[in-house]
């Protein structure tokens, strides 16, 4: 596909939603309408026009010309409308979720049209379905379908790629194991994220295959490595000596860990067939940190238990959890931050007693929305401009295998940063 034979570089599908609105704001702020050819898309033209007007009004510094921002309409279940959207653009960003409910026709449209695609899906069972249905066709026509371009799974996945490339450059070998320690200050969830979680629990309670997939640490691996041994996500409290911290289970490990394994597999196992990746929430040192980790472990277990019971799930969804279109307020988004510290260990002929390399991925906004809008927006810009460094030409991919290190360059100066150093050799 030539990137220049399309009307737009990027179409943002779902611009009227909570996260879609943040991505629109981010693109308008960073690129205006002069440095990027992009359009807003959704199912309701009036609401799209309202988003466009608010972008033009609130961006007095950026060059946002409301007339230059086209509005495209369609419906997640109307294949013709999605085909028409996919044919006009080099890249589609989708923030219309739950993806298992709303996402499949759009991915099919993008693969058919040879249009690159990126989203925020953390729905492992749906990603597996897209891999099974579209990976081969997308590989053959060079289309990059890249799931997980937000907080799940860019820090874990591109962070691990970054750490490994630093290890190779400085120590001359890759790490055999990488462990991620996640710290989040503040933050909250939107209605769409909650809907996606609730729907995943619902599908798991009704469908044994979904349950099996969600428990499979290699759920996203290609067929060759699908059955290979791999660690399950951490379930209880643990103390990590290398990172010197107490840890609790991290709810997104169930997504991020299989994504990192798929990256290693798609890249041709550069980090080895026995490479291990795991992540957890970091709570720090001392008795208080141990108690916090225990509290988090119990709390997450209780929430998962509650969401597994149909009537409790319905009650929580109806009366407690945020509605579609709702999400954290601006103060929460701007006052929150995250850090993912990745610790890689390995040994080689030159370093027989071992070496340790660390990377830190930081975001100065909340992880799920403020920082996610930047990661997703810049993923799309990389795809649109061919700023990709990967031996993989196309397919249903991960951020590391579908885009790679150029995403880090694009994110420079946006508030999402990557650093790496050798700490012990
Ligand atoms: N991985 C991450 O880091 C991360 C972070 C944030 C969000 N997410 C995911 O992003 C997704 C969106 O979350 P959100 O909170 O932004 O959701 P939201 O506010 O509810 O927005 C959903 C969007 O979907 C649109 N939509 C619904 N039905 C449609 C249909 N039939 N055809 C076309 N469009 C339709 C809505 O359009 P209307 O406005 O017209 O209703 C809206 O634009 C969720 O799956 C969530 O899990 C992931």
PDB file of N, CA and C and ligand atoms in Angstrom, residues 13-20 42-44 47 74-77 95-99 102 120-123 150-152 190-193 196 324-326 368-369 372, ligand 1:
ATOM      1  N   UNK A  13     -11.425   6.734  14.746  1.00  0.00           N
ATOM      2  CA  UNK A  13     -12.745   6.102  14.845  1.00  0.00           C
ATOM      3  C   UNK A  13     -13.126   6.015  16.327  1.00  0.00           C
ATOM      4  N   UNK A  14     -14.225   6.698  16.705  1.00  0.00           N
ATOM      5  CA  UNK A  14     -14.616   6.718  18.122  1.00  0.00           C
ATOM      6  C   UNK A  14     -14.291   8.058  18.771  1.00  0.00           C
ATOM      7  N   UNK A  15     -14.202   9.112  17.936  1.00  0.00           N
ATOM      8  CA  UNK A  15     -13.788  10.429  18.442  1.00  0.00           C
ATOM      9  C   UNK A  15     -14.768  11.007  19.458  1.00  0.00           C
ATOM     10  N   UNK A  16     -16.010  10.508  19.480  1.00  0.00           N
ATOM     11  CA  UNK A  16     -16.996  11.047  20.430  1.00  0.00           C
ATOM     12  C   UNK A  16     -16.913  10.380  21.804  1.00  0.00           C
ATOM     13  N   UNK A  17     -16.132   9.331  21.942  1.00  0.00           N
ATOM     14  CA  UNK A  17     -16.039   8.618  23.224  1.00  0.00           C
ATOM     15  C   UNK A  17     -15.084   9.320  24.183  1.00  0.00           C
ATOM     16  N   UNK A  18     -14.982   8.792  25.391  1.00  0.00           N
ATOM     17  CA  UNK A  18     -14.133   9.427  26.398  1.00  0.00           C
ATOM     18  C   UNK A  18     -12.664   9.414  25.976  1.00  0.00           C
ATOM     19  N   UNK A  19     -12.156   8.236  25.641  1.00  0.00           N
ATOM     20  CA  UNK A  19     -10.736   8.144  25.276  1.00  0.00           C
ATOM     21  C   UNK A  19     -10.510   8.725  23.879  1.00  0.00           C
ATOM     22  N   UNK A  20     -11.465   8.476  22.965  1.00  0.00           N
ATOM     23  CA  UNK A  20     -11.350   9.035  21.612  1.00  0.00           C
ATOM     24  C   UNK A  20     -11.230  10.557  21.669  1.00  0.00           C
ATOM     25  N   UNK A  42     -17.152   8.512  13.518  1.00  0.00           N
ATOM     26  CA  UNK A  42     -18.015   7.956  14.561  1.00  0.00           C
ATOM     27  C   UNK A  42     -19.381   7.683  13.974  1.00  0.00           C
ATOM     28  N   UNK A  43     -20.354   7.448  14.873  1.00  0.00           N
ATOM     29  CA  UNK A  43     -21.664   7.065  14.318  1.00  0.00           C
ATOM     30  C   UNK A  43     -22.657   8.221  14.295  1.00  0.00           C
ATOM     31  N   UNK A  44     -22.271   9.379  14.861  1.00  0.00           N
ATOM     32  CA  UNK A  44     -23.242  10.451  14.988  1.00  0.00           C
ATOM     33  C   UNK A  44     -22.600  11.768  14.528  1.00  0.00           C
ATOM     34  N   UNK A  47     -22.650  14.857  16.936  1.00  0.00           N
ATOM     35  CA  UNK A  47     -21.721  14.773  18.072  1.00  0.00           C
ATOM     36  C   UNK A  47     -20.275  14.913  17.599  1.00  0.00           C
ATOM     37  N   UNK A  74     -20.248   6.198  10.231  1.00  0.00           N
ATOM     38  CA  UNK A  74     -20.446   4.788   9.947  1.00  0.00           C
ATOM     39  C   UNK A  74     -21.001   4.121  11.191  1.00  0.00           C
ATOM     40  N   UNK A  75     -21.111   2.828  11.160  1.00  0.00           N
ATOM     41  CA  UNK A  75     -21.545   2.104  12.350  1.00  0.00           C
ATOM     42  C   UNK A  75     -20.691   0.842  12.481  1.00  0.00           C
ATOM     43  N   UNK A  76     -20.405   0.487  13.730  1.00  0.00           N
ATOM     44  CA  UNK A  76     -19.525  -0.661  13.984  1.00  0.00           C
ATOM     45  C   UNK A  76     -20.061  -1.948  13.379  1.00  0.00           C
ATOM     46  N   UNK A  77     -21.365  -2.008  13.081  1.00  0.00           N
ATOM     47  CA  UNK A  77     -21.948  -3.236  12.533  1.00  0.00           C
ATOM     48  C   UNK A  77     -22.290  -3.103  11.044  1.00  0.00           C
ATOM     49  N   UNK A  95     -10.959   3.671  18.976  1.00  0.00           N
ATOM     50  CA  UNK A  95     -11.211   3.722  20.418  1.00  0.00           C
ATOM     51  C   UNK A  95     -12.658   3.300  20.689  1.00  0.00           C
ATOM     52  N   UNK A  96     -13.216   2.507  19.781  1.00  0.00           N
ATOM     53  CA  UNK A  96     -14.588   2.025  19.969  1.00  0.00           C
ATOM     54  C   UNK A  96     -14.532   0.635  20.596  1.00  0.00           C
ATOM     55  N   UNK A  97     -14.784   0.577  21.902  1.00  0.00           N
ATOM     56  CA  UNK A  97     -14.767  -0.696  22.618  1.00  0.00           C
ATOM     57  C   UNK A  97     -15.992  -0.816  23.495  1.00  0.00           C
ATOM     58  N   UNK A  98     -16.267  -1.972  24.089  1.00  0.00           N
ATOM     59  CA  UNK A  98     -15.483  -3.203  24.070  1.00  0.00           C
ATOM     60  C   UNK A  98     -15.248  -3.699  22.638  1.00  0.00           C
ATOM     61  N   UNK A  99     -13.984  -4.063  22.379  1.00  0.00           N
ATOM     62  CA  UNK A  99     -13.614  -4.454  21.021  1.00  0.00           C
ATOM     63  C   UNK A  99     -14.258  -5.779  20.620  1.00  0.00           C
ATOM     64  N   UNK A 102     -17.591  -4.497  19.425  1.00  0.00           N
ATOM     65  CA  UNK A 102     -17.689  -3.501  18.351  1.00  0.00           C
ATOM     66  C   UNK A 102     -16.549  -3.535  17.327  1.00  0.00           C
ATOM     67  N   UNK A 120      -6.698   0.149  21.419  1.00  0.00           N
ATOM     68  CA  UNK A 120      -6.381   0.046  22.843  1.00  0.00           C
ATOM     69  C   UNK A 120      -6.866  -1.271  23.424  1.00  0.00           C
ATOM     70  N   UNK A 121      -7.015  -2.250  22.569  1.00  0.00           N
ATOM     71  CA  UNK A 121      -7.593  -3.491  23.076  1.00  0.00           C
ATOM     72  C   UNK A 121      -6.679  -4.158  24.093  1.00  0.00           C
ATOM     73  N   UNK A 122      -7.293  -4.582  25.196  1.00  0.00           N
ATOM     74  CA  UNK A 122      -6.614  -5.437  26.159  1.00  0.00           C
ATOM     75  C   UNK A 122      -7.428  -6.715  26.313  1.00  0.00           C
ATOM     76  N   UNK A 123      -8.267  -6.981  25.311  1.00  0.00           N
ATOM     77  CA  UNK A 123      -9.165  -8.140  25.379  1.00  0.00           C
ATOM     78  C   UNK A 123      -8.491  -9.324  24.682  1.00  0.00           C
ATOM     79  N   UNK A 150      -1.900   1.375  24.060  1.00  0.00           N
ATOM     80  CA  UNK A 150      -2.043   2.297  25.188  1.00  0.00           C
ATOM     81  C   UNK A 150      -1.196   1.837  26.354  1.00  0.00           C
ATOM     82  N   UNK A 151      -1.651   2.152  27.584  1.00  0.00           N
ATOM     83  CA  UNK A 151      -0.902   1.733  28.777  1.00  0.00           C
ATOM     84  C   UNK A 151      -0.755   0.218  28.787  1.00  0.00           C
ATOM     85  N   UNK A 152      -1.803  -0.488  28.367  1.00  0.00           N
ATOM     86  CA  UNK A 152      -1.529  -1.866  27.982  1.00  0.00           C
ATOM     87  C   UNK A 152      -1.501  -1.864  26.464  1.00  0.00           C
ATOM     88  N   UNK A 190     -12.488   4.585  32.981  1.00  0.00           N
ATOM     89  CA  UNK A 190     -13.630   5.145  32.235  1.00  0.00           C
ATOM     90  C   UNK A 190     -14.699   4.067  32.062  1.00  0.00           C
ATOM     91  N   UNK A 191     -15.886   4.518  31.614  1.00  0.00           N
ATOM     92  CA  UNK A 191     -16.992   3.594  31.389  1.00  0.00           C
ATOM     93  C   UNK A 191     -16.639   2.509  30.374  1.00  0.00           C
ATOM     94  N   UNK A 192     -15.941   2.898  29.302  1.00  0.00           N
ATOM     95  CA  UNK A 192     -15.601   1.935  28.250  1.00  0.00           C
ATOM     96  C   UNK A 192     -14.652   0.858  28.756  1.00  0.00           C
ATOM     97  N   UNK A 193     -13.692   1.256  29.606  1.00  0.00           N
ATOM     98  CA  UNK A 193     -12.754   0.273  30.159  1.00  0.00           C
ATOM     99  C   UNK A 193     -13.499  -0.706  31.061  1.00  0.00           C
ATOM    100  N   UNK A 196     -15.517  -3.080  29.038  1.00  0.00           N
ATOM    101  CA  UNK A 196     -14.691  -4.115  28.421  1.00  0.00           C
ATOM    102  C   UNK A 196     -14.340  -5.199  29.437  1.00  0.00           C
ATOM    103  N   UNK A 324     -20.838   4.438  30.048  1.00  0.00           N
ATOM    104  CA  UNK A 324     -20.145   4.698  28.777  1.00  0.00           C
ATOM    105  C   UNK A 324     -20.028   6.211  28.585  1.00  0.00           C
ATOM    106  N   UNK A 325     -18.879   6.661  28.101  1.00  0.00           N
ATOM    107  CA  UNK A 325     -18.677   8.092  27.853  1.00  0.00           C
ATOM    108  C   UNK A 325     -18.133   8.841  29.070  1.00  0.00           C
ATOM    109  N   UNK A 326     -18.220   8.223  30.272  1.00  0.00           N
ATOM    110  CA  UNK A 326     -17.694   8.893  31.484  1.00  0.00           C
ATOM    111  C   UNK A 326     -16.257   8.449  31.738  1.00  0.00           C
ATOM    112  N   UNK A 368      -3.979   5.373  32.035  1.00  0.00           N
ATOM    113  CA  UNK A 368      -5.019   4.830  31.153  1.00  0.00           C
ATOM    114  C   UNK A 368      -5.605   5.819  30.169  1.00  0.00           C
ATOM    115  N   UNK A 369      -5.439   7.131  30.407  1.00  0.00           N
ATOM    116  CA  UNK A 369      -6.120   8.102  29.534  1.00  0.00           C
ATOM    117  C   UNK A 369      -5.160   9.180  29.032  1.00  0.00           C
ATOM    118  N   UNK A 372      -2.117   7.357  27.766  1.00  0.00           N
ATOM    119  CA  UNK A 372      -2.572   6.455  26.699  1.00  0.00           C
ATOM    120  C   UNK A 372      -2.883   7.216  25.413  1.00  0.00           C
TER     121      UNK A 372
HETATM  122  N1  LIG B   1      -5.652  -0.311  27.019  1.00  0.00           N
HETATM  123  C1  LIG B   1      -5.722   0.881  27.557  1.00  0.00           C
HETATM  124  O1  LIG B   1      -4.746   1.348  28.047  1.00  0.00           O
HETATM  125  C2  LIG B   1      -7.046   1.592  27.463  1.00  0.00           C
HETATM  126  C3  LIG B   1      -7.200   2.877  27.968  1.00  0.00           C
HETATM  127  C4  LIG B   1      -8.416   3.527  27.796  1.00  0.00           C
HETATM  128  C5  LIG B   1      -9.469   2.906  27.136  1.00  0.00           C
HETATM  129  N2  LIG B   1      -9.286   1.640  26.665  1.00  0.00           N
HETATM  130  C6  LIG B   1     -10.348   0.934  25.901  1.00  0.00           C
HETATM  131  O2  LIG B   1     -10.881   1.831  24.938  1.00  0.00           O
HETATM  132  C7  LIG B   1     -12.235   1.514  24.693  1.00  0.00           C
HETATM  133  C8  LIG B   1     -13.069   2.784  24.777  1.00  0.00           C
HETATM  134  O3  LIG B   1     -13.178   3.220  26.114  1.00  0.00           O
HETATM  135  P1  LIG B   1     -13.936   4.584  26.453  1.00  0.00           P
HETATM  136  O4  LIG B   1     -14.045   4.671  27.923  1.00  0.00           O
HETATM  137  O5  LIG B   1     -13.323   5.694  25.705  1.00  0.00           O
HETATM  138  O6  LIG B   1     -15.409   4.244  25.862  1.00  0.00           O
HETATM  139  P2  LIG B   1     -16.646   5.224  25.609  1.00  0.00           P
HETATM  140  O7  LIG B   1     -16.416   6.563  26.180  1.00  0.00           O
HETATM  141  O8  LIG B   1     -17.846   4.462  26.019  1.00  0.00           O
HETATM  142  O9  LIG B   1     -16.629   5.387  24.009  1.00  0.00           O
HETATM  143  C9  LIG B   1     -17.043   4.376  23.155  1.00  0.00           C
HETATM  144  C10 LIG B   1     -17.115   4.903  21.736  1.00  0.00           C
HETATM  145  O10 LIG B   1     -17.696   3.858  20.949  1.00  0.00           O
HETATM  146  C11 LIG B   1     -18.698   4.446  20.123  1.00  0.00           C
HETATM  147  N3  LIG B   1     -19.704   3.470  19.721  1.00  0.00           N
HETATM  148  C12 LIG B   1     -20.512   2.729  20.501  1.00  0.00           C
HETATM  149  N4  LIG B   1     -21.298   1.960  19.732  1.00  0.00           N
HETATM  150  C13 LIG B   1     -20.957   2.200  18.443  1.00  0.00           C
HETATM  151  C14 LIG B   1     -21.407   1.721  17.197  1.00  0.00           C
HETATM  152  N5  LIG B   1     -22.377   0.813  17.090  1.00  0.00           N
HETATM  153  N6  LIG B   1     -20.820   2.184  16.075  1.00  0.00           N
HETATM  154  C15 LIG B   1     -19.822   3.092  16.145  1.00  0.00           C
HETATM  155  N7  LIG B   1     -19.362   3.600  17.295  1.00  0.00           N
HETATM  156  C16 LIG B   1     -19.926   3.157  18.433  1.00  0.00           C
HETATM  157  C17 LIG B   1     -19.277   5.549  20.968  1.00  0.00           C
HETATM  158  O11 LIG B   1     -19.990   6.432  20.134  1.00  0.00           O
HETATM  159  P3  LIG B   1     -21.125   7.455  20.724  1.00  0.00           P
HETATM  160  O12 LIG B   1     -20.343   8.552  21.346  1.00  0.00           O
HETATM  161  O13 LIG B   1     -21.859   7.861  19.521  1.00  0.00           O
HETATM  162  O14 LIG B   1     -21.927   6.686  21.733  1.00  0.00           O
HETATM  163  C18 LIG B   1     -17.995   6.139  21.542  1.00  0.00           C
HETATM  164  O15 LIG B   1     -17.373   6.984  20.594  1.00  0.00           O
HETATM  165  C19 LIG B   1     -12.617   0.445  25.720  1.00  0.00           C
HETATM  166  O16 LIG B   1     -12.577  -0.813  25.094  1.00  0.00           O
HETATM  167  C20 LIG B   1     -11.521   0.528  26.759  1.00  0.00           C
HETATM  168  O17 LIG B   1     -11.276  -0.704  27.415  1.00  0.00           O
HETATM  169  C21 LIG B   1      -8.109   0.969  26.829  1.00  0.00           C
END
